[in-house]
Structures are given as C-alpha cells and as structure tokens.
XYZ file of N, CA and C in Angstrom:
867
model
N -12.934 22.777 32.354
C -12.465 23.945 31.619
C -12.376 25.123 32.584
N -11.280 25.881 32.504
C -11.073 27.037 33.367
C -11.451 28.301 32.595
N -12.395 29.076 33.123
C -12.829 30.318 32.491
C -11.864 31.452 32.853
N -11.937 32.582 32.131
C -11.014 33.691 32.415
C -11.050 34.175 33.860
N -12.207 34.050 34.529
C -12.303 34.496 35.923
C -11.848 33.436 36.919
N -11.367 32.293 36.407
C -10.880 31.238 37.277
C -11.886 30.155 37.585
N -13.158 30.359 37.218
C -14.173 29.334 37.463
C -13.874 28.085 36.642
N -14.200 26.941 37.211
C -14.019 25.668 36.512
C -15.382 25.104 36.135
N -15.505 24.659 34.903
C -16.752 24.073 34.417
C -16.457 22.731 33.751
N -17.354 21.791 33.959
C -17.211 20.500 33.286
C -17.560 20.665 31.813
N -16.724 20.137 30.944
C -16.914 20.275 29.496
C -17.291 18.938 28.883
N -18.108 19.012 27.847
C -18.522 17.820 27.112
C -17.898 17.860 25.720
N -17.318 16.746 25.303
C -16.747 16.659 23.960
C -17.873 16.536 22.941
N -17.925 17.483 22.000
C -18.933 17.456 20.942
C -18.397 16.714 19.720
N -17.195 17.066 19.289
C -16.581 16.429 18.117
C -15.107 16.799 18.096
N -14.352 16.082 17.287
C -12.925 16.365 17.157
C -12.551 16.407 15.675
N -11.468 17.090 15.390
C -10.952 17.192 14.020
C -9.468 16.874 14.083
N -9.113 15.619 13.832
C -7.725 15.187 13.980
C -6.757 15.881 13.026
N -7.102 16.083 11.733
C -6.150 16.783 10.858
C -5.819 18.194 11.342
N -6.812 18.884 11.918
C -6.559 20.211 12.467
C -5.859 20.131 13.816
N -6.118 19.047 14.550
C -5.556 18.914 15.890
C -6.365 19.643 16.937
N -7.692 19.785 16.711
C -8.546 20.508 17.651
C -9.782 19.680 17.973
N -10.470 20.087 19.037
C -11.735 19.461 19.423
C -12.712 20.564 19.803
N -14.009 20.301 19.624
C -15.054 21.242 20.013
C -15.649 20.770 21.333
N -15.575 21.635 22.353
C -16.100 21.329 23.678
C -17.302 22.217 23.972
N -18.202 21.730 24.816
C -19.396 22.483 25.188
C -19.488 22.559 26.700
N -19.767 23.766 27.215
C -19.974 23.950 28.644
C -21.275 24.719 28.861
N -21.814 24.639 30.054
C -23.014 25.396 30.419
C -22.586 26.741 30.980
N -22.626 27.761 30.153
C -22.234 29.111 30.567
C -22.820 30.105 29.581
N -22.993 31.346 30.031
C -23.536 32.400 29.183
C -22.646 33.635 29.261
N -22.748 34.454 28.207
C -22.045 35.729 28.200
C -20.539 35.646 28.084
N -20.035 34.563 27.503
C -18.588 34.410 27.363
C -18.087 35.156 26.126
N -16.926 35.782 26.247
C -16.316 36.448 25.090
C -15.785 35.393 24.129
N -15.865 35.687 22.834
C -15.411 34.713 21.833
C -14.932 35.445 20.592
N -14.040 34.803 19.861
C -13.606 35.324 18.572
C -14.696 35.075 17.539
N -14.822 35.997 16.594
C -15.758 35.837 15.484
C -15.030 35.099 14.361
N -15.392 33.825 14.163
C -14.714 33.039 13.134
C -14.912 33.640 11.751
N -16.084 34.247 11.528
C -16.364 34.816 10.206
C -15.433 35.988 9.893
N -14.896 36.619 10.938
C -14.010 37.766 10.737
C -12.564 37.417 11.057
N -12.244 36.132 11.013
C -10.894 35.682 11.353
C -9.878 36.250 10.373
N -8.632 36.330 10.817
C -7.566 36.869 9.982
C -7.362 36.058 8.718
N -6.784 36.703 7.726
C -6.523 36.023 6.462
C -5.379 35.034 6.628
N -5.108 34.285 5.588
C -4.047 33.287 5.640
C -2.723 33.955 6.014
N -2.003 33.417 6.988
C -0.743 34.035 7.412
C 0.326 33.924 6.337
N 1.236 34.885 6.350
C 2.334 34.908 5.393
C 3.646 34.607 6.113
N 4.595 34.088 5.367
C 5.904 33.773 5.923
C 6.520 35.023 6.547
N 6.923 34.915 7.812
C 7.549 36.034 8.505
C 6.601 36.915 9.281
N 5.285 36.728 9.142
C 4.320 37.519 9.911
C 4.533 37.319 11.411
N 4.377 38.401 12.177
C 4.480 38.320 13.630
C 3.201 37.721 14.207
N 3.350 36.821 15.179
C 2.199 36.193 15.832
C 2.449 36.140 17.335
N 1.352 35.971 18.082
C 1.437 35.817 19.533
C 0.487 34.716 19.961
N 0.897 33.963 20.975
C 0.100 32.853 21.499
C -0.272 33.177 22.938
N -1.569 33.130 23.233
C -2.068 33.419 24.575
C -2.347 32.108 25.291
N -1.867 31.986 26.522
C -2.097 30.766 27.290
C -2.288 31.067 28.753
N -2.282 30.000 29.553
C -2.371 30.138 31.003
C -1.301 29.261 31.635
N -0.819 29.670 32.774
C 0.142 28.838 33.493
C -0.559 27.569 33.967
N 0.175 26.485 34.212
C -0.448 25.234 34.659
C -1.347 25.457 35.868
N -2.598 25.001 35.737
C -3.559 25.179 36.812
C -4.220 26.535 36.812
N -3.701 27.474 36.007
C -4.317 28.792 35.912
C -4.095 29.672 37.125
N -3.150 29.323 37.996
C -2.981 30.061 39.249
C -2.141 31.324 39.077
N -1.329 31.380 38.026
C -0.418 32.521 37.872
C -0.805 33.433 36.720
N -2.035 33.347 36.284
C -2.497 34.232 35.237
C -2.141 33.759 33.839
N -2.188 34.700 32.909
C -1.987 34.374 31.508
C -0.512 34.409 31.118
N -0.226 33.732 30.007
C 1.099 33.799 29.391
C 0.941 34.372 27.990
N 2.017 34.953 27.479
C 1.966 35.613 26.172
C 3.311 35.395 25.495
N 3.340 34.526 24.495
C 4.579 34.207 23.786
C 4.489 34.686 22.343
N 5.572 35.233 21.835
C 5.568 35.795 20.486
C 6.554 35.062 19.587
N 6.356 35.233 18.290
C 7.237 34.625 17.302
C 6.806 35.053 15.913
N 7.203 34.287 14.928
C 6.824 34.569 13.549
C 6.234 33.313 12.914
N 5.615 33.499 11.768
C 5.170 32.368 10.958
C 6.394 31.831 10.228
N 6.815 30.621 10.568
C 8.005 30.050 9.935
C 7.666 29.190 8.729
N 6.405 28.825 8.567
C 5.932 28.123 7.365
C 4.425 28.331 7.294
N 3.912 28.959 6.226
C 2.487 29.295 6.171
C 1.565 28.120 5.904
N 2.100 26.985 5.485
C 1.237 25.840 5.176
C 1.911 24.549 5.607
N 1.209 23.812 6.463
C 1.646 22.492 6.887
C 0.411 21.587 6.922
N 0.655 20.283 6.824
C -0.437 19.316 6.910
C -1.522 19.631 5.880
N -1.077 19.797 4.619
C -1.977 20.086 3.492
C -2.781 21.368 3.704
N -2.192 22.339 4.372
C -2.852 23.623 4.538
C -3.777 23.710 5.729
N -3.905 22.661 6.515
C -4.765 22.709 7.692
C -4.102 23.476 8.834
N -2.793 23.546 8.830
C -2.069 24.208 9.905
C -0.976 25.094 9.324
N -0.467 26.012 10.159
C 0.760 26.711 9.795
C 1.760 26.542 10.938
N 3.011 26.818 10.642
C 4.093 26.566 11.600
C 4.604 27.881 12.168
N 4.911 27.879 13.458
C 5.447 29.066 14.107
C 6.618 28.695 15.006
N 7.513 29.678 15.228
C 8.600 29.452 16.179
C 8.273 30.031 17.552
N 7.050 30.565 17.729
C 6.628 31.022 19.052
C 6.624 29.834 20.006
N 7.024 30.071 21.245
C 7.141 28.991 22.214
C 5.771 28.398 22.517
N 5.582 27.128 22.158
C 4.358 26.405 22.493
C 4.676 25.405 23.590
N 3.771 25.304 24.545
C 3.959 24.370 25.646
C 2.592 23.890 26.124
N 2.577 23.186 27.217
C 1.319 22.613 27.676
C 0.446 23.632 28.393
N 0.964 24.857 28.558
C 0.150 25.913 29.124
C -0.607 26.695 28.072
N -0.081 26.753 26.837
C -0.800 27.505 25.801
C -1.299 26.630 24.658
N -1.044 25.332 24.708
C -1.634 24.443 23.705
C -3.149 24.524 23.819
N -3.805 24.829 22.713
C -5.244 25.059 22.732
C -5.613 26.519 22.861
N -4.602 27.384 23.009
C -4.863 28.806 23.141
C -4.937 29.506 21.797
N -5.489 30.732 21.780
C -5.612 31.475 20.522
C -4.273 32.023 20.049
N -4.116 32.081 18.741
C -2.945 32.689 18.107
C -3.444 33.890 17.318
N -2.842 35.049 17.552
C -3.300 36.286 16.916
C -2.139 36.954 16.194
N -2.490 37.872 15.273
C -1.451 38.639 14.589
C -1.194 39.939 15.338
N -0.364 40.814 14.763
C 0.025 42.046 15.449
C -1.152 42.984 15.668
N -2.217 42.825 14.885
C -3.401 43.668 15.032
C -4.457 43.025 15.920
N -4.156 41.847 16.460
C -5.113 41.166 17.321
C -6.105 40.296 16.590
N -5.932 40.125 15.284
C -6.837 39.265 14.521
C -6.572 37.797 14.845
N -7.634 37.048 14.992
C -7.536 35.623 15.316
C -7.030 34.854 14.104
N -5.904 34.142 14.264
C -5.310 33.375 13.168
C -5.503 31.874 13.314
N -5.717 31.411 14.546
C -5.880 29.974 14.724
C -5.714 29.559 16.167
N -5.602 28.251 16.371
C -5.471 27.662 17.702
C -4.167 26.882 17.768
N -3.384 27.145 18.804
C -2.126 26.424 18.994
C -2.418 24.966 19.321
N -1.767 24.069 18.613
C -1.933 22.647 18.900
C -0.747 22.185 19.739
N -0.692 20.898 20.037
C 0.370 20.380 20.894
C 1.733 20.675 20.285
N 2.713 21.098 21.093
C 4.051 21.381 20.554
C 4.728 20.114 20.079
N 5.622 20.281 19.112
C 6.419 19.151 18.636
C 7.636 19.015 19.537
N 7.741 17.894 20.230
C 8.878 17.671 21.111
C 10.061 17.174 20.284
N 11.271 17.551 20.645
C 12.425 17.308 19.776
C 13.165 16.017 20.031
N 12.576 15.066 20.789
C 13.344 13.884 21.138
C 13.826 13.114 19.919
N 12.968 12.996 18.878
C 13.383 12.245 17.694
C 14.459 12.980 16.914
N 14.487 14.320 17.043
C 15.504 15.100 16.351
C 16.795 15.139 17.167
N 16.658 15.417 18.469
C 17.842 15.518 19.312
C 18.533 14.180 19.498
N 17.800 13.090 19.283
C 18.395 11.777 19.458
C 19.571 11.540 18.540
N 19.694 12.347 17.496
C 20.822 12.192 16.572
C 22.061 12.962 17.039
N 21.875 13.902 17.978
C 23.014 14.712 18.400
C 23.227 14.693 19.911
N 22.230 14.243 20.684
C 22.346 14.162 22.137
C 22.156 12.715 22.556
N 23.039 12.149 23.369
C 22.896 10.753 23.786
C 21.562 10.517 24.486
N 20.878 9.387 24.199
C 19.586 9.087 24.828
C 19.595 9.179 26.346
N 20.652 8.725 27.069
C 20.626 8.860 28.531
C 20.483 10.307 28.994
N 21.104 11.244 28.220
C 20.989 12.651 28.588
C 19.576 13.152 28.344
N 18.949 12.685 27.257
C 17.568 13.061 26.991
C 16.654 12.607 28.120
N 16.921 11.421 28.676
C 16.062 10.858 29.704
C 16.140 11.639 31.011
N 17.146 12.505 31.170
C 17.258 13.283 32.404
C 16.200 14.384 32.467
N 15.663 14.761 31.291
C 14.616 15.771 31.286
C 13.292 15.123 31.660
N 12.560 15.745 32.574
C 11.255 15.195 32.945
C 10.253 15.387 31.817
N 10.496 16.400 31.003
C 9.637 16.633 29.847
C 10.499 17.235 28.754
N 10.324 16.746 27.548
C 11.192 17.217 26.466
C 11.047 18.724 26.280
N 12.125 19.444 25.984
C 12.044 20.882 25.774
C 11.354 21.198 24.457
N 10.947 22.462 24.334
C 10.313 22.877 23.094
C 11.318 22.840 21.957
N 10.886 22.367 20.802
C 11.793 22.189 19.669
C 11.948 23.438 18.826
N 11.118 24.464 19.090
C 11.116 25.633 18.231
C 10.225 25.469 17.023
N 9.524 24.334 16.949
C 8.585 24.066 15.862
C 7.222 23.794 16.482
N 6.277 24.694 16.249
C 4.924 24.521 16.757
C 3.923 24.649 15.635
N 2.813 23.945 15.750
C 1.786 23.974 14.719
C 0.529 24.684 15.225
N -0.117 25.387 14.307
C -1.320 26.149 14.629
C -2.423 25.758 13.656
N -3.583 25.364 14.198
C -4.740 25.073 13.353
C -5.262 26.383 12.774
N -5.346 26.476 11.461
C -5.696 27.731 10.800
C -7.155 28.102 11.032
N -7.392 29.397 11.261
C -8.733 29.878 11.565
C -9.705 29.633 10.418
N -9.246 29.817 9.166
C -10.165 29.620 8.046
C -10.586 28.164 7.928
N -9.687 27.240 8.252
C -10.037 25.823 8.212
C -10.967 25.461 9.371
N -10.748 26.077 10.530
C -11.653 25.855 11.658
C -13.046 26.352 11.307
N -13.125 27.546 10.708
C -14.421 28.109 10.332
C -15.141 27.218 9.329
N -14.386 26.663 8.367
C -15.000 25.811 7.346
C -15.573 24.531 7.944
N -14.961 24.049 9.027
C -15.406 22.786 9.629
C -16.349 22.987 10.804
N -16.565 24.236 11.223
C -17.263 24.474 12.491
C -18.684 23.919 12.511
N -19.463 24.170 11.468
C -20.852 23.712 11.487
C -20.933 22.192 11.565
N -20.037 21.510 10.844
C -20.026 20.044 10.904
C -19.645 19.571 12.302
N -18.649 20.209 12.910
C -18.254 19.854 14.274
C -19.386 20.134 15.254
N -20.042 21.271 15.082
C -21.151 21.642 15.959
C -22.278 20.624 15.879
N -22.426 20.010 14.698
C -23.444 18.977 14.521
C -23.014 17.612 15.021
N -21.805 17.518 15.580
C -21.345 16.261 16.156
C -20.512 15.398 15.238
N -20.158 15.912 14.064
C -19.356 15.116 13.142
C -17.875 15.268 13.452
N -17.184 14.154 13.646
C -15.746 14.160 13.877
C -15.009 13.793 12.595
N -13.771 14.259 12.489
C -12.930 13.974 11.328
C -11.662 13.291 11.828
N -11.440 12.043 11.403
C -10.231 11.333 11.824
C -9.187 11.256 10.722
N -9.473 11.843 9.583
C -8.510 11.859 8.484
C -8.781 13.088 7.623
N -7.802 13.415 6.794
C -7.971 14.546 5.891
C -8.937 14.150 4.784
N -10.068 14.846 4.645
C -10.993 14.492 3.571
C -10.401 14.824 2.211
N -10.805 14.059 1.216
C -10.297 14.315 -0.120
C -9.866 13.041 -0.810
N -9.289 13.156 -1.994
C -8.919 11.981 -2.788
C -7.677 11.284 -2.253
N -7.561 10.009 -2.605
C -6.477 9.151 -2.116
C -5.893 8.400 -3.295
N -4.549 8.408 -3.412
C -3.860 7.696 -4.484
C -3.259 6.393 -3.976
N -2.481 6.461 -2.891
C -1.957 5.240 -2.292
C -0.522 4.905 -2.637
N 0.347 5.922 -2.724
C 1.773 5.667 -2.951
C 2.582 6.398 -1.887
N 3.760 5.849 -1.575
C 4.672 6.473 -0.629
C 6.005 6.729 -1.332
N 6.733 7.759 -0.884
C 7.998 8.090 -1.553
C 9.115 7.118 -1.225
N 10.059 7.047 -2.130
C 11.329 6.386 -1.858
C 12.130 7.370 -1.009
N 12.269 7.074 0.299
C 12.829 8.057 1.222
C 14.258 8.454 0.868
N 14.979 7.591 0.175
C 16.346 7.933 -0.213
C 16.362 9.049 -1.255
N 15.211 9.254 -1.923
C 15.154 10.269 -2.979
C 13.988 11.224 -2.777
N 13.387 11.215 -1.578
C 12.154 11.965 -1.354
C 12.340 13.470 -1.466
N 13.547 13.974 -1.203
C 13.764 15.415 -1.200
C 14.511 15.891 -2.439
N 14.638 15.025 -3.426
C 15.273 15.409 -4.673
C 14.247 15.854 -5.696
N 14.660 15.886 -6.941
C 13.777 16.322 -8.012
C 13.265 15.129 -8.798
N 13.011 14.041 -8.100
C 12.417 12.845 -8.692
C 11.229 12.428 -7.846
N 10.171 11.982 -8.502
C 9.012 11.449 -7.783
C 9.040 9.943 -7.990
N 9.806 9.260 -7.147
C 10.011 7.822 -7.276
C 9.231 7.110 -6.181
N 8.440 6.119 -6.566
C 7.588 5.402 -5.623
C 8.423 4.438 -4.792
N 8.300 4.562 -3.472
C 8.987 3.647 -2.567
C 8.092 2.556 -2.042
N 6.779 2.725 -2.189
C 5.830 1.718 -1.731
C 4.438 2.020 -2.249
N 3.628 0.977 -2.406
C 2.255 1.102 -2.886
C 1.338 0.457 -1.850
N 0.326 1.183 -1.387
C -0.585 0.670 -0.362
C -1.451 -0.448 -0.919
N -1.598 -1.501 -0.120
C -2.416 -2.643 -0.538
C -3.870 -2.215 -0.702
N -4.476 -2.634 -1.806
C -5.874 -2.329 -2.067
C -6.149 -0.904 -2.480
N -5.105 -0.129 -2.746
C -5.261 1.285 -3.093
C -5.533 1.456 -4.579
N -5.999 2.654 -4.991
C -6.152 2.929 -6.420
C -4.856 2.721 -7.189
N -3.724 3.079 -6.584
C -2.431 2.910 -7.258
C -2.140 1.444 -7.525
N -2.422 0.578 -6.554
C -2.169 -0.851 -6.753
C -3.088 -1.417 -7.827
N -4.364 -1.027 -7.789
C -5.306 -1.543 -8.791
C -4.922 -1.099 -10.194
N -4.310 0.087 -10.305
C -3.917 0.593 -11.624
C -2.610 -0.019 -12.107
N -1.881 -0.700 -11.216
C -0.644 -1.350 -11.626
C 0.625 -0.583 -11.346
N 0.554 0.492 -10.549
C 1.782 1.195 -10.171
C 2.634 0.301 -9.281
N 3.962 0.444 -9.403
C 4.877 -0.446 -8.697
C 5.978 0.339 -7.998
N 6.565 -0.286 -6.990
C 7.720 0.285 -6.316
C 8.844 0.491 -7.333
N 9.468 1.660 -7.300
C 10.533 1.988 -8.238
C 10.068 2.799 -9.427
N 8.745 2.869 -9.657
C 8.235 3.695 -10.754
C 8.559 5.164 -10.501
N 8.908 5.867 -11.571
C 9.127 7.305 -11.491
C 7.953 8.000 -12.168
N 7.255 8.861 -11.421
C 6.101 9.574 -11.956
C 6.582 10.857 -12.623
N 6.273 10.994 -13.906
C 6.755 12.138 -14.690
C 5.704 13.228 -14.843
N 4.442 12.816 -15.052
C 3.365 13.785 -15.278
C 2.083 13.313 -14.610
N 1.246 14.283 -14.237
C -0.077 14.037 -13.671
C -1.065 14.796 -14.538
N -1.846 14.087 -15.323
C -2.782 14.715 -16.269
C -2.088 15.777 -17.116
N -0.900 15.445 -17.615
C -0.178 16.345 -18.501
C 0.651 17.405 -17.815
N 0.573 17.494 -16.479
C 1.349 18.486 -15.728
C 2.620 17.822 -15.204
N 3.776 18.415 -15.500
C 5.055 17.826 -15.099
C 5.184 17.760 -13.581
N 5.730 16.657 -13.092
C 5.977 16.467 -11.665
C 7.483 16.498 -11.417
N 7.927 17.408 -10.551
C 9.347 17.491 -10.210
C 9.625 17.058 -8.780
N 8.641 17.245 -7.893
C 8.816 16.907 -6.481
C 7.559 16.220 -5.969
N 7.675 15.621 -4.781
C 6.501 14.995 -4.168
C 5.447 16.027 -3.807
N 5.873 17.256 -3.518
C 4.899 18.315 -3.253
C 4.043 18.563 -4.485
N 4.657 18.510 -5.681
C 3.882 18.660 -6.913
C 2.782 17.601 -6.981
N 3.140 16.355 -6.649
C 2.166 15.264 -6.723
C 1.050 15.457 -5.710
N 1.397 15.764 -4.453
C 0.358 15.923 -3.437
C -0.561 17.094 -3.760
N -0.013 18.166 -4.333
C -0.847 19.307 -4.724
C -1.826 18.912 -5.822
N -1.370 18.123 -6.800
C -2.249 17.709 -7.898
C -3.344 16.771 -7.392
N -2.974 15.852 -6.503
C -3.983 14.943 -5.944
C -4.999 15.736 -5.134
N -4.527 16.681 -4.308
C -5.421 17.476 -3.474
C -6.372 18.323 -4.311
N -5.937 18.733 -5.499
C -6.783 19.553 -6.375
C -7.800 18.718 -7.143
N -7.698 17.401 -7.041
C -8.634 16.501 -7.717
C -9.757 16.129 -6.755
N -10.651 15.272 -7.205
C -11.771 14.825 -6.375
C -11.844 13.310 -6.391
N -12.351 12.752 -5.305
C -12.557 11.307 -5.262
C -13.486 10.900 -6.398
N -13.124 9.853 -7.120
C -13.891 9.416 -8.280
C -13.313 9.879 -9.597
N -12.413 10.880 -9.554
C -11.760 11.336 -10.784
C -10.812 10.254 -11.306
N -10.756 10.116 -12.621
C -9.766 9.244 -13.252
C -8.677 10.124 -13.834
N -7.460 9.944 -13.337
C -6.336 10.768 -13.771
C -5.340 9.900 -14.526
N -4.549 10.540 -15.369
C -3.552 9.825 -16.166
C -2.157 10.192 -15.692
N -1.392 9.180 -15.315
C -0.017 9.372 -14.870
C 0.940 8.895 -15.950
N 1.927 9.722 -16.273
C 3.003 9.293 -17.163
C 4.096 8.715 -16.275
N 4.401 7.442 -16.487
C 5.275 6.699 -15.584
C 6.482 6.180 -16.346
N 7.642 6.295 -15.722
C 8.856 5.695 -16.267
C 9.210 4.487 -15.406
N 9.376 3.341 -16.074
C 9.658 2.097 -15.354
C 10.830 1.396 -16.019
N 11.821 1.046 -15.211
C 12.971 0.319 -15.746
C 12.511 -1.005 -16.334
N 12.951 -1.301 -17.544
C 12.517 -2.517 -18.234
C 13.728 -3.300 -18.709
N 13.633 -4.621 -18.615
C 14.727 -5.485 -19.059
C 14.591 -5.881 -20.526
N 13.556 -5.450 -21.164
C 13.334 -5.816 -22.553
C 11.921 -5.470 -22.968
N 11.454 -5.968 -24.121
C 10.086 -5.694 -24.565
C 9.072 -6.159 -23.517
N 7.972 -5.415 -23.414
C 6.925 -5.766 -22.466
C 5.605 -5.898 -23.199
N 4.703 -6.692 -22.644
C 3.389 -6.900 -23.237
C 2.424 -5.858 -22.698
N 1.756 -5.165 -23.608
C 0.761 -4.161 -23.242
C -0.586 -4.613 -23.793
N -1.552 -4.846 -22.906
C -2.889 -5.296 -23.292
C -3.902 -4.283 -22.793
N -4.744 -3.810 -23.691
C -5.778 -2.826 -23.353
C -5.173 -1.618 -22.635
N -3.976 -1.228 -23.074
C -3.320 -0.061 -22.506
C -2.652 -0.284 -21.176
N -2.614 -1.547 -20.697
C -2.018 -1.829 -19.395
C -0.881 -2.829 -19.533
N 0.168 -2.619 -18.735
C 1.300 -3.539 -18.753
C 0.907 -4.869 -18.132
N 1.342 -5.948 -18.766
C 1.139 -7.286 -18.216
C 2.518 -7.920 -18.087
N 3.075 -7.828 -16.882
C 4.424 -8.331 -16.640
C 4.432 -9.563 -15.743
N 3.352 -9.744 -14.978
C 3.269 -10.884 -14.071
C 1.890 -11.514 -14.175
N 1.746 -12.696 -13.573
C 0.447 -13.359 -13.543
C -0.576 -12.514 -12.783
N -0.122 -11.821 -11.728
C -1.031 -10.957 -10.970
C -1.551 -9.814 -11.843
N -0.679 -9.264 -12.696
C -1.118 -8.217 -13.622
C -2.215 -8.742 -14.537
N -2.047 -9.964 -15.038
C -3.031 -10.555 -15.938
C -4.350 -10.790 -15.217
N -4.293 -11.256 -13.976
C -5.514 -11.503 -13.217
C -6.273 -10.201 -12.974
N -5.555 -9.118 -12.626
C -6.207 -7.830 -12.414
C -6.844 -7.335 -13.699
N -6.151 -7.538 -14.832
C -6.693 -7.113 -16.114
C -7.971 -7.861 -16.437
N -7.987 -9.160 -16.207
C -9.168 -9.973 -16.500
C -10.370 -9.500 -15.684
N -10.147 -9.133 -14.436
C -11.245 -8.681 -13.578
C -11.816 -7.346 -14.039
N -10.997 -6.544 -14.735
C -11.455 -5.224 -15.167
C -12.196 -5.259 -16.495
N -12.169 -6.408 -17.191
C -12.807 -6.505 -18.507
C -14.232 -7.014 -18.375
N -15.097 -6.504 -19.240
C -16.487 -6.961 -19.268
C -16.577 -8.280 -20.032
N -17.580 -9.124 -19.728
C -17.744 -10.391 -20.454
C -17.874 -10.149 -21.960
N -17.107 -10.886 -22.741
C -17.160 -10.756 -24.192
C -16.350 -9.612 -24.753
N -15.739 -8.812 -23.903
C -14.955 -7.675 -24.379
C -13.676 -8.159 -25.055
N -13.340 -7.547 -26.167
C -12.116 -7.907 -26.890
C -11.062 -6.823 -26.678
N -9.816 -7.198 -26.869
C -8.735 -6.251 -26.668
C -7.554 -6.655 -27.532
N -6.632 -5.719 -27.696
C -5.427 -5.973 -28.466
C -4.208 -5.900 -27.558
N -3.206 -6.707 -27.895
C -1.952 -6.699 -27.156
C -0.798 -6.388 -28.082
N 0.170 -5.636 -27.573
C 1.344 -5.289 -28.369
C 2.590 -5.441 -27.500
N 3.726 -5.609 -28.152
C 5.007 -5.605 -27.459
C 5.610 -4.207 -27.568
N 6.061 -3.671 -26.453
C 6.610 -2.317 -26.446
C 7.992 -2.326 -25.805
N 8.869 -1.485 -26.340
C 10.209 -1.331 -25.761
C 10.380 0.031 -25.093
N 9.326 0.851 -25.116
C 9.376 2.177 -24.494
C 9.337 2.021 -22.972
N 10.231 2.728 -22.247
C 10.238 2.592 -20.789
C 9.285 3.561 -20.106
N 8.537 4.357 -20.879
C 7.495 5.205 -20.304
C 6.148 4.704 -20.763
N 5.156 4.901 -19.900
C 3.797 4.481 -20.247
C 2.805 5.351 -19.487
N 1.604 5.487 -20.035
C 0.528 6.211 -19.362
C -0.337 5.218 -18.599
N -0.617 5.537 -17.348
C -1.434 4.672 -16.501
C -2.597 5.488 -15.955
N -3.811 5.012 -16.188
C -5.013 5.675 -15.680
C -5.316 5.166 -14.275
N -5.596 6.097 -13.370
C -5.883 5.758 -11.976
C -7.170 6.452 -11.559
N -8.103 5.691 -10.995
C -9.335 6.281 -10.451
C -9.133 6.540 -8.962
N -9.107 7.811 -8.588
C -8.897 8.180 -7.192
C -10.123 7.829 -6.359
N -9.908 7.555 -5.078
C -11.026 7.264 -4.185
C -10.922 8.129 -2.939
N -11.980 8.133 -2.134
C -12.001 8.943 -0.915
C -10.928 8.467 0.058
N -10.266 9.440 0.685
C -9.205 9.113 1.639
C -9.728 8.214 2.750
N -8.954 7.213 3.103
C -9.384 6.250 4.119
C -9.107 6.762 5.525
C-alpha cells in the first residue's frame, strides 16, 4: 500500500465484501488521516456532482482528480451508485466525494466496454487496444453501506453474496424490460421450484401488491426476510381444466411427488378441477445462497 507521503507498506487482507466491491486491508502505521464513516455523506441524488481522487500508476506523478455526476443513485440492490466520472486503474479504490467534500463512497473497478462495443466495433479493432477504454459507466460502493458492514469486516467476516431473502427465478430476457414479469427460468432446488413455479409463468402480484416490472419483484423480495412465506398471484397458460390439490397445481408426476413430500402422515386434502388460468402460490423464501 502506498501512503500519501509515498511510503510503501505491506498490507494484510482482513475481509472482503463482494457485493460492495471492496476489501478491508490492515497496515502497521499510526497517525493516518481517515474519513469518518459515521459522518459520511447522505445517499447521493441523481445529477449530484462528484469527484474521484486517485493516484497515477506507481504513485510517481502525484494525485489525480476526476469529476462527474451521479448517473444512477442505486445499483446492485442499493449497494453501489453509478457515476460518469472517469474511473480507471489509478483511482479504483479511491474516495468519492461530493461538492462539499463529504465522503460518498469508494470507487470500484471501472466497467470496461468490450461487451458493449463488440456490437458496433469489429473485434479485431478492439484487440488493438492494450486495455479497454473507460465506458463512461463506473460504480461506487456507497458510504452508508460500507459503514453498516464495517464492524463485521473488521471482525474478519467476508461477504461473497448479497445477504437477504432468495426466491430463485430469472426473467424471460425477451420480455425483461417490458411491463410483464414473466419467468424465463427457475433455479434448481430453489424456493420457487419447491413451490411449483414454472418457466413461462407471469407473476401478477406479490402479497397483494401488483407487479409491473422485474424491479417491482426484486424490491418486494428485498423488503422481505428469509423464512417469510409470501403469496404470489400467478398467471399460467392452460390447455384445459387442471387438478388443484391442497391449493397446489398437480399437472405432472413430479408435481404430485412434491405434494406428497409436503404432506404430514395421515393428512387429508381435497382436490378440484379448475379452469381459471390464475392461481395463488405460497413460497417460503430462504437466505440468499
């Protein structure tokens, strides 16, 4: 680690937080200046001016100072915000401040545009660059989220996933940006699979709250807790009457086997034929894997 005066110190990794994109390092040094996390700036707003402080490669040419705005106040479930300030390998890991000098977060690795430019620039031309140029999209780990995780990181706890509840469905990418929440895939062994959700299902409501976009769904899941049982109103294309047993659809042998495993010995149930293409499905959320 290079200190402001140019001294180099060996650093020890204490813990990392992958969702934030940061790590906590420890060095043997005293009297170092530091930001007060408890007094960190409030959540950034769209269009706020920001600046990123960095150092030139190797630290031989002093500091760098790049400015921009907040282009999206929430990314990665609120763990980061997006900026158009130039991020590179000299300021990745550097502090991001507002116009008043308040600490807003830490710049994470810049997003390189190769996957985006590949649609408009021939791959051979991309390969001529020794390093992909900045895409104009950079992510910043939010100061309030860093502060919330600091004590756990200081104690040596690392985070390799976003903590919170897990449902286990993926969008139908052909319709992911429309006003439909249509399932394109269900994760094996997930709460969604155990509850009987299927590819092609359209999710209409989450505990009585209407769902119009995938953002609506992710917000509702994030506001829940692992272990909560939620009710989804689902629309499923049907070729005719379907068998409903104990409130669950039984359309295949696998559905019947899952139902049998969920029943207690001696438990009785009723079955009905239904022609309604909507149904309520209860799902017990679990901790994110």
